PDB file of C-alpha atoms in Angstrom:
ATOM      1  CA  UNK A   1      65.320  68.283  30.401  1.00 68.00           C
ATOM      2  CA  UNK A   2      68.780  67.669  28.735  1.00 79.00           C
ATOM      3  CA  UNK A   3      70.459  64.390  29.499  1.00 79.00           C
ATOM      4  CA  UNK A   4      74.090  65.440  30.393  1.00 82.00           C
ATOM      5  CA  UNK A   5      76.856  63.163  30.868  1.00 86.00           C
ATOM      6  CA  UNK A   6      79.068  62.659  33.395  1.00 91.00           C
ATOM      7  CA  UNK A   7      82.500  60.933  34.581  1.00 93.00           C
ATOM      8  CA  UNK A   8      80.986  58.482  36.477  1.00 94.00           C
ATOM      9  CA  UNK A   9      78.396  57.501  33.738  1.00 94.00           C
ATOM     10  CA  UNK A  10      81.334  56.466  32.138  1.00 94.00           C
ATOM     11  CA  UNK A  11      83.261  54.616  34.962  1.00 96.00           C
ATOM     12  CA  UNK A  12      79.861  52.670  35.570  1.00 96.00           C
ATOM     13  CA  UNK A  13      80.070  51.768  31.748  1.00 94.00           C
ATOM     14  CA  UNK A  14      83.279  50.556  32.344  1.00 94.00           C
ATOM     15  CA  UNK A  15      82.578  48.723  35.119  1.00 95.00           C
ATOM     16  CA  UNK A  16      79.459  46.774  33.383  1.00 95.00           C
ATOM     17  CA  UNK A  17      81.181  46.033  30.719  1.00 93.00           C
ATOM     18  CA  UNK A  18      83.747  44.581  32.580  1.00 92.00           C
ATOM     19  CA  UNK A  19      81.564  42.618  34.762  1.00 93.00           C
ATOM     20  CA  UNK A  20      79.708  41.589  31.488  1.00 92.00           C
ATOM     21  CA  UNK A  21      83.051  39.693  30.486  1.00 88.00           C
ATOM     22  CA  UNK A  22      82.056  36.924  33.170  1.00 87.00           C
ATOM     23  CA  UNK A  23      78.747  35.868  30.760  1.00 87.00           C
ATOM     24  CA  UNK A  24      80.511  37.009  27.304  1.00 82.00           C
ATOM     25  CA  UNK A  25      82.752  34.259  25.827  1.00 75.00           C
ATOM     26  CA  UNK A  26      84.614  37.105  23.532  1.00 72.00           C
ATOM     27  CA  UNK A  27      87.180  38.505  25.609  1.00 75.00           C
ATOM     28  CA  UNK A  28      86.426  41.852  24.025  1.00 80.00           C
ATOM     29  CA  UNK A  29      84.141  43.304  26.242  1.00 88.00           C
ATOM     30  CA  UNK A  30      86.654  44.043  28.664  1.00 90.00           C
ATOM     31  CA  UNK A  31      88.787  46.601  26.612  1.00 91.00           C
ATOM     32  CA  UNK A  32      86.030  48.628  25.691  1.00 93.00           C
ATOM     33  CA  UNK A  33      85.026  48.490  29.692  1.00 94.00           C
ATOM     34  CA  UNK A  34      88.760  49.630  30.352  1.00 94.00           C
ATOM     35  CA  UNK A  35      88.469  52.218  27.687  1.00 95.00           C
ATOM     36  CA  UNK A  36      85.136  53.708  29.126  1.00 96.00           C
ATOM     37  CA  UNK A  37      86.875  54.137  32.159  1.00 96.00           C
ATOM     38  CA  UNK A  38      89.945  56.015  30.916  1.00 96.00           C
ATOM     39  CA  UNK A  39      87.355  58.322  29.320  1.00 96.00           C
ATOM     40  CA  UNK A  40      85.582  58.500  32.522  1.00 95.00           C
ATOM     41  CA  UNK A  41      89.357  59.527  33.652  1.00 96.00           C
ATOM     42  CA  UNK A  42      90.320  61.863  30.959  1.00 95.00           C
ATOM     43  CA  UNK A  43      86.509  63.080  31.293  1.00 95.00           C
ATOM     44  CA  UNK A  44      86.942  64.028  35.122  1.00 95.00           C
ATOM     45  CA  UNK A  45      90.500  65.810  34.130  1.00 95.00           C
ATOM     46  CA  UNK A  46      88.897  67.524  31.367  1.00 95.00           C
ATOM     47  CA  UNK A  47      85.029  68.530  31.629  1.00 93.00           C
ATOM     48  CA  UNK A  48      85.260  70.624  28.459  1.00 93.00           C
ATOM     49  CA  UNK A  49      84.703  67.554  26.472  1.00 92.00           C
ATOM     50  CA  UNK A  50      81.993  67.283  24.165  1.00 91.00           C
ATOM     51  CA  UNK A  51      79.565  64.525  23.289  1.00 91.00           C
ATOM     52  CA  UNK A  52      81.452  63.660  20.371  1.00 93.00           C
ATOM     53  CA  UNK A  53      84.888  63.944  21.368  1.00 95.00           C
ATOM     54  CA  UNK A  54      84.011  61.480  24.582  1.00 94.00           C
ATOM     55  CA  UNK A  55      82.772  59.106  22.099  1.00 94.00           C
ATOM     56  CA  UNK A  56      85.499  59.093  19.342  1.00 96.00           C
ATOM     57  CA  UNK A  57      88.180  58.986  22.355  1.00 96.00           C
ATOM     58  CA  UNK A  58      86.338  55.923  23.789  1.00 95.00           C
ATOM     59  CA  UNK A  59      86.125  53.768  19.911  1.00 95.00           C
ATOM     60  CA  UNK A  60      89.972  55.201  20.044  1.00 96.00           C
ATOM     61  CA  UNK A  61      91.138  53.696  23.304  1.00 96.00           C
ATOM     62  CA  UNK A  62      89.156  50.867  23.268  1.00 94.00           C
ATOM     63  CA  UNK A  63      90.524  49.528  19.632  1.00 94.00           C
ATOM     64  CA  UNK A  64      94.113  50.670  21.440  1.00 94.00           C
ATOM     65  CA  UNK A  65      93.580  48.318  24.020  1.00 91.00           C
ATOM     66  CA  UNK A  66      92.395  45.637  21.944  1.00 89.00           C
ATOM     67  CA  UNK A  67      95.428  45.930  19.746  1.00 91.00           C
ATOM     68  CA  UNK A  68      97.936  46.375  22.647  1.00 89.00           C
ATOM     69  CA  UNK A  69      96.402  42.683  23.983  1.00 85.00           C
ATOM     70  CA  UNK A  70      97.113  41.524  20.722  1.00 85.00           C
ATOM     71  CA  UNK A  71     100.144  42.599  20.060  1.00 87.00           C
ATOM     72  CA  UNK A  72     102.042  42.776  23.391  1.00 83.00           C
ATOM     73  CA  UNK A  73     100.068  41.166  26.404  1.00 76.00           C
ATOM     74  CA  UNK A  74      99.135  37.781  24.859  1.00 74.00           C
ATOM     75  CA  UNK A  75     102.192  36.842  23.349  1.00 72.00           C
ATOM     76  CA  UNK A  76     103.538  36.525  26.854  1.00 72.00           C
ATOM     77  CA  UNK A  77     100.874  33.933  27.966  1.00 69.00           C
ATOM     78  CA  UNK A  78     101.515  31.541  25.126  1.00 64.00           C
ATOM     79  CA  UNK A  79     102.207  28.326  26.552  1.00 55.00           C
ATOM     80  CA  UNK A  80     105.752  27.081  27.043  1.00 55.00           C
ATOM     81  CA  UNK A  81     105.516  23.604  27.617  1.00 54.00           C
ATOM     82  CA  UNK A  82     106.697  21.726  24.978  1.00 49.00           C
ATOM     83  CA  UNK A  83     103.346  19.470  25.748  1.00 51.00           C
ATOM     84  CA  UNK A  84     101.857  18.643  22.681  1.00 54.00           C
ATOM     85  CA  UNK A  85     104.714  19.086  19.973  1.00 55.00           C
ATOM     86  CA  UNK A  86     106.156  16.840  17.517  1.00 66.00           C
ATOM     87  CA  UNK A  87     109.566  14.907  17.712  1.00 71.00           C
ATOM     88  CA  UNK A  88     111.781  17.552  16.071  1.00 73.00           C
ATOM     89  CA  UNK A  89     110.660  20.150  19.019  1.00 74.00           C
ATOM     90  CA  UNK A  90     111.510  17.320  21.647  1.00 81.00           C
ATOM     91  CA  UNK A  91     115.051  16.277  20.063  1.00 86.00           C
ATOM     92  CA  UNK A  92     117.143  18.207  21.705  1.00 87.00           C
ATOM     93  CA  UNK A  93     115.772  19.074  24.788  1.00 87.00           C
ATOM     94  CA  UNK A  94     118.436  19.731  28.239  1.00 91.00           C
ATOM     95  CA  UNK A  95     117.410  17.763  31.361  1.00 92.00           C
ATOM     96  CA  UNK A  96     119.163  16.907  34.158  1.00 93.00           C
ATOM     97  CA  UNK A  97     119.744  13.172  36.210  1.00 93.00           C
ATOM     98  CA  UNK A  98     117.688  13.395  39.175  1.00 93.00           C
ATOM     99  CA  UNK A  99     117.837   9.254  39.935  1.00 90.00           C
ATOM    100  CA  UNK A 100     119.853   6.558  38.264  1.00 90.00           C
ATOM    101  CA  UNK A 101     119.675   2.550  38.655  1.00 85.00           C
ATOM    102  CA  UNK A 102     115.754   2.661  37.876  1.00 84.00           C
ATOM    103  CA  UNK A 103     114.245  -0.700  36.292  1.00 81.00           C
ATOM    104  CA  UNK A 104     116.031  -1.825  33.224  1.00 80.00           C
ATOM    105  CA  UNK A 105     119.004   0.857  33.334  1.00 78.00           C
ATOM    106  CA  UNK A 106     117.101   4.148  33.077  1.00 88.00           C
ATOM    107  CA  UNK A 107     117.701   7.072  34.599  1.00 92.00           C
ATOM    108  CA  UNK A 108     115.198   9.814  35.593  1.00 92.00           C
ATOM    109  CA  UNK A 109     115.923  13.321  34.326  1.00 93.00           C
ATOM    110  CA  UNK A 110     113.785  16.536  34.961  1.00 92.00           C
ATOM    111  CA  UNK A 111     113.585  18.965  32.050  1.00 89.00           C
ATOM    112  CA  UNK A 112     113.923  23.129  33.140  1.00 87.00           C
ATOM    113  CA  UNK A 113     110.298  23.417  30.621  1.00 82.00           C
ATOM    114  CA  UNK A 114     107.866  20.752  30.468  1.00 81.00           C
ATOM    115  CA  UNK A 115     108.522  17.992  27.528  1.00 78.00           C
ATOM    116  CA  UNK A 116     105.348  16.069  26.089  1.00 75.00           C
ATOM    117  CA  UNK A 117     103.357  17.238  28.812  1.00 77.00           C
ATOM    118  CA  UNK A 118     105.559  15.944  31.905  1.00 81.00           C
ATOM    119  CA  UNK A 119     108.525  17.738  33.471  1.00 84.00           C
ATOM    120  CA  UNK A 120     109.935  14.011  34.603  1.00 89.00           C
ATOM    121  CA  UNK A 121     110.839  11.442  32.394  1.00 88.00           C
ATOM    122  CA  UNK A 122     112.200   7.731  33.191  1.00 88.00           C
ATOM    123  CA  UNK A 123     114.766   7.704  29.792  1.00 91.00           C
ATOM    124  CA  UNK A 124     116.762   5.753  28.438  1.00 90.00           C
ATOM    125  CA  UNK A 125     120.783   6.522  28.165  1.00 89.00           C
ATOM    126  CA  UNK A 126     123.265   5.426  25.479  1.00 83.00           C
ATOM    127  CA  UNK A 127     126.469   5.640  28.059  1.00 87.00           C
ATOM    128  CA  UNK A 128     126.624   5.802  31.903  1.00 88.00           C
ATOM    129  CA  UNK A 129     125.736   9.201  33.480  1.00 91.00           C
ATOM    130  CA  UNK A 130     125.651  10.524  37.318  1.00 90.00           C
ATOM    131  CA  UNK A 131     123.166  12.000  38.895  1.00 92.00           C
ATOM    132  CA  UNK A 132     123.345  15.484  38.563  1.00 91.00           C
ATOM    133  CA  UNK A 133     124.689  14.997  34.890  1.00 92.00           C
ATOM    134  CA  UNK A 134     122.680  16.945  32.135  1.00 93.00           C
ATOM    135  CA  UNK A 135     121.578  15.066  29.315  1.00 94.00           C
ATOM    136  CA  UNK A 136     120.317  16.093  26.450  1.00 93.00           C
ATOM    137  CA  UNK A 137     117.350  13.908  24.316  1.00 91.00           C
ATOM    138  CA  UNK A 138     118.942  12.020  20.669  1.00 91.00           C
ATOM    139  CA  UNK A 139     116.069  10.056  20.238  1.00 89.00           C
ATOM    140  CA  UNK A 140     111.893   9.071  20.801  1.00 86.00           C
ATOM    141  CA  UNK A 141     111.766   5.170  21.229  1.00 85.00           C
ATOM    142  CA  UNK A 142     107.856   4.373  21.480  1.00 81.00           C
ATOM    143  CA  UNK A 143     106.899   5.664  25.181  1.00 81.00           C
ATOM    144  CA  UNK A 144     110.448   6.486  26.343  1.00 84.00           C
ATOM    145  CA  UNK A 145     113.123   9.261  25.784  1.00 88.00           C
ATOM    146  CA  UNK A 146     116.416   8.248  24.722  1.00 91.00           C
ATOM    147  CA  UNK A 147     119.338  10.879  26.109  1.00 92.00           C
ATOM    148  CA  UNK A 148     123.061  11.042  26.145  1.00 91.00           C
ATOM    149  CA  UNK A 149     125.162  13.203  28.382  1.00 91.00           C
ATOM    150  CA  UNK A 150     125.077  16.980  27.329  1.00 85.00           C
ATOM    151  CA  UNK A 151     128.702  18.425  25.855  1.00 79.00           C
ATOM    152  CA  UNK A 152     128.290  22.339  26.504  1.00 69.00           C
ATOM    153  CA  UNK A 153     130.489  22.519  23.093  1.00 51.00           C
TER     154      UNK A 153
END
């Protein structure tokens, strides 16, 4: 008796190695599950397909997949806070006055992307601004943000 292959060995393949991504720390499991199951697909389409040919078309899409997470789908998850960064990356940063008259003459201004890990800052301003104003940061002085209205020039 002949062991034969079929689609759906290769969509339960797929599916365990999937599943096996929960245990696996790697994060590569799961493109070699997803390319098991587009054999499994291409398999079902076209049951001519030999042994070999299944095989080298699964190492083929799975090494695409891993390469397409690379090179396209992770870039977009990077993280855009500015959380984290030094003071060049924080000079220079666009907020806008949410509050004025706080304790010693600061103003409170909310940044679009998160700066230093906080989207709110209590800052301190070197001329008057309104609330509503945008502001844009000149300076880090110890725990506080200095800013100065923003010229759109």
């Amino acid at each position: 008796m002949q062991f034969v292959l079929e689609p759906w060995h290769w969509f339960v393949l797929g599916i365990i190695l999937i599943l096996s991504e929960l245990i696996l720390p790697a994060f590569a499991a799961l493109w070699f599950g997803i390319g098991a199951i587009m054999v499994g697909i291409l398999y079902w389409m076209f049951p001519m397909m030999g042994l070999t040919t299944q095989l080298l078309t699964w190492i083929v899409l799975s090494v695409l997949c891993t390469l397409a997470w690379f090179k396209f789908i992770k870039p977009l998850s990077t993280d855009k806070t500015k959380a984290g960064l030094s003071r060049e990356a924080t000079i220079g940063q666009v907020g806008m006055v949410i509050q004025t008259n706080l304790d010693h003459g600061q103003v409170k201004v909310r940044f679009p992307l998160p700066v230093l890990g906080s989207d709110e800052w209590e800052c301190r301003t070197l001329s008057p601004v309104q609330v509503g104003d945008r502001v844009r940061v000149v300076d880090i002085l110890g725990n506080d943000l200095v800013v100065q209205p923003h010229s759109n020039n």
